[in-house]
Amino acid sequence: MSEIALRQESTPASAPAREDRVQWLQDAVLRNRFLPQPAPDSVFVGDGDFKAVGAEFLGHFIRMGGLLPESRVLDIGCGIGRMAVPLTQYLDFEKGRYSGIDPVEGGIAWCRRFVTPAYPNFAFQRVDIAHDLYNPQGKISGKALKLPYADRHFDFVIMTSIVTHLPPDEVLVYLSEIGRLLRPGGRLFMTAFVVDSVAAANETGRRDPRLAFQRDGDGPCWFVPELPRLAAVGFDDGFLDGALGRAGLTAITKSLGSWRGQAADHYQDVFVAEQRGSGA
Ligand SMILES: C[S@@+](CC[C@H](N)C(=O)[O-])C[C@H]1O[C@@H](n2cnc3c(N)ncnc32)[C@H](O)[C@@H]1O
């Protein structure tokens, strides 16, 4: 962190200099052998290299989301710390705060053991939310969820690869909670599969073949017939935009991802949305 601070003081605040710093930070995360990394057989949050995916998203949070070192961050569905570990290298040790929640005990236990002792500004909490795949015995329904934090407490909320596993009624509950938890000007960074016309028709023929989405009845959801329903969830284009609006959030970025077969520097679709409320 000190090298970044020195570079901030000695370079003009131009876009290329900032970009250099973000790239340097991402490279530093990738090179750092001392960052905690779970055993490959305990990584349940998706395929891909744990460290590389984390470093990639750290870059997206800063570049697309405008995340600042002093932000108070909530990571919903933090899993086994894939986003938290790289964030330890960016969030300010004194002023930055991170809270991660997830229904899977193993991921939370690993993060508490390997992240919090070195970074006490990083807290992890298990919330026993029911989920058909991740936590089938869970006691709390995602349809009646109240997250254990005060109104307007956070500057930045992360939801990476979460709504890609949730039914639409639970997405609405989460977004409403995020609208409550974000301070005015605070932001949500959310990834999703938006089934737009290109994705639905596989117009380019290059859509990820694992995501052969088919519409589920009259609702906004698209599922993959060969997979359990919540293994991969897509939404009609417009559903998430409308849900953000109903939660008092304004989408400031909607960036379509490469999963549909079009060029992008991220795989899933990305929304960045801002809490525009007065906070009254
Ligand atoms: C694909 S993983 C993504 C994990 C993490 N966000 C990441 O990108 O590394 C999906 C995560 O969602 C969590 N999850 C499942 N149901 C949830 C719910 N109702 N609320 C919050 N998280 C949930 C799972 O336990 C799992 O850690």
Coordinates of N, CA, C and O and ligand atoms in Angstrom, one line a residue, residues 44-45 76-79 82-83 102-104 129-131 134 160-162 165-166 170 174, ligand 1:
F44 N -15.4 -23.5 -3.8 CA -16.7 -24.0 -4.3 C -17.4 -22.8 -5.1 O -18.6 -22.9 -5.3
V45 N -16.6 -21.8 -5.4 CA -17.3 -20.6 -5.9 C -17.2 -20.4 -7.4 O -17.7 -19.4 -8.0
I76 N -21.9 -9.5 -0.6 CA -23.0 -10.5 -0.4 C -22.7 -11.8 -1.2 O -22.5 -11.8 -2.4
G77 N -22.7 -12.9 -0.4 CA -22.3 -14.2 -1.0 C -20.8 -14.2 -1.3 O -20.3 -14.5 -2.4
C78 N -20.0 -13.9 -0.2 CA -18.6 -13.8 -0.3 C -17.9 -15.1 -0.6 O -16.7 -15.1 -0.9
G79 N -18.6 -16.2 -0.4 CA -18.0 -17.5 -0.6 C -16.7 -17.8 0.2 O -16.7 -17.6 1.4
R82 N -12.8 -15.0 -2.5 CA -12.2 -14.8 -3.8 C -12.1 -13.3 -4.0 O -11.1 -12.8 -4.6
M83 N -13.1 -12.5 -3.6 CA -13.0 -11.1 -3.8 C -12.3 -10.4 -2.6 O -11.6 -9.4 -2.7
D102 N -22.2 -15.0 3.8 CA -22.4 -16.2 3.0 C -23.1 -17.3 3.8 O -22.9 -17.4 5.0
P103 N -24.0 -18.1 3.1 CA -24.6 -19.2 3.9 C -23.7 -20.4 4.1 O -24.1 -21.3 4.9
V104 N -22.6 -20.5 3.4 CA -21.8 -21.7 3.5 C -20.7 -21.6 4.6 O -19.8 -20.7 4.5
I129 N -29.0 -18.6 5.2 CA -30.0 -18.4 4.1 C -30.2 -19.7 3.3 O -29.2 -20.3 2.9
A130 N -31.4 -20.1 3.2 CA -31.7 -21.4 2.4 C -31.4 -21.2 0.9 O -31.7 -20.1 0.3
H131 N -30.7 -22.2 0.3 CA -30.5 -22.2 -1.1 C -30.4 -23.6 -1.6 O -29.7 -24.4 -1.0
Y134 N -26.6 -24.5 -2.5 CA -25.5 -24.1 -1.6 C -25.8 -24.4 -0.1 O -24.9 -24.7 0.7
T160 N -21.0 -10.6 -6.8 CA -20.4 -11.3 -8.0 C -20.9 -12.7 -8.0 O -20.7 -13.4 -7.1
S161 N -21.4 -13.1 -9.2 CA -21.9 -14.5 -9.3 C -22.9 -14.9 -8.3 O -22.9 -16.0 -7.7
I162 N -23.8 -14.0 -7.9 CA -24.9 -14.3 -6.9 C -26.2 -14.3 -7.6 O -26.9 -15.3 -7.5
H165 N -27.5 -17.2 -9.4 CA -27.9 -18.4 -8.7 C -29.2 -18.1 -7.9 O -29.6 -19.0 -7.0
L166 N -29.9 -17.0 -8.2 CA -31.1 -16.7 -7.3 C -32.3 -16.6 -8.2 O -32.3 -16.1 -9.3
E170 N -36.1 -13.5 -4.9 CA -35.0 -13.2 -3.9 C -34.1 -12.1 -4.4 O -33.6 -11.3 -3.6
Y174 N -33.1 -8.8 -2.2 CA -31.7 -8.4 -2.0 C -31.5 -6.9 -2.5 O -30.9 -6.1 -1.8
Ligands
LIG1 C1 -20.6 -18.7 -7.5 S1 -20.4 -18.4 -5.9 C2 -19.7 -16.8 -5.9 C3 -19.0 -16.5 -4.7 C4 -18.3 -15.1 -4.6 N1 -19.2 -14.0 -4.8 C5 -17.2 -15.0 -5.7 O1 -17.5 -14.4 -6.7 O2 -16.2 -15.6 -5.5 C6 -22.0 -18.2 -5.2 C7 -22.1 -17.9 -3.8 O3 -23.4 -17.5 -3.4 C8 -23.6 -18.0 -2.1 N2 -25.1 -18.0 -1.9 C9 -26.0 -18.9 -2.2 N3 -27.2 -18.5 -1.9 C10 -27.1 -17.2 -1.4 C11 -28.0 -16.3 -0.9 N4 -29.3 -16.5 -0.8 N5 -27.5 -15.1 -0.4 C12 -26.2 -14.9 -0.4 N6 -25.3 -15.8 -0.9 C13 -25.7 -16.9 -1.4 C14 -23.0 -19.4 -2.1 O4 -22.8 -19.9 -0.9 C15 -21.7 -19.1 -2.9 O5 -20.7 -18.7 -2.0

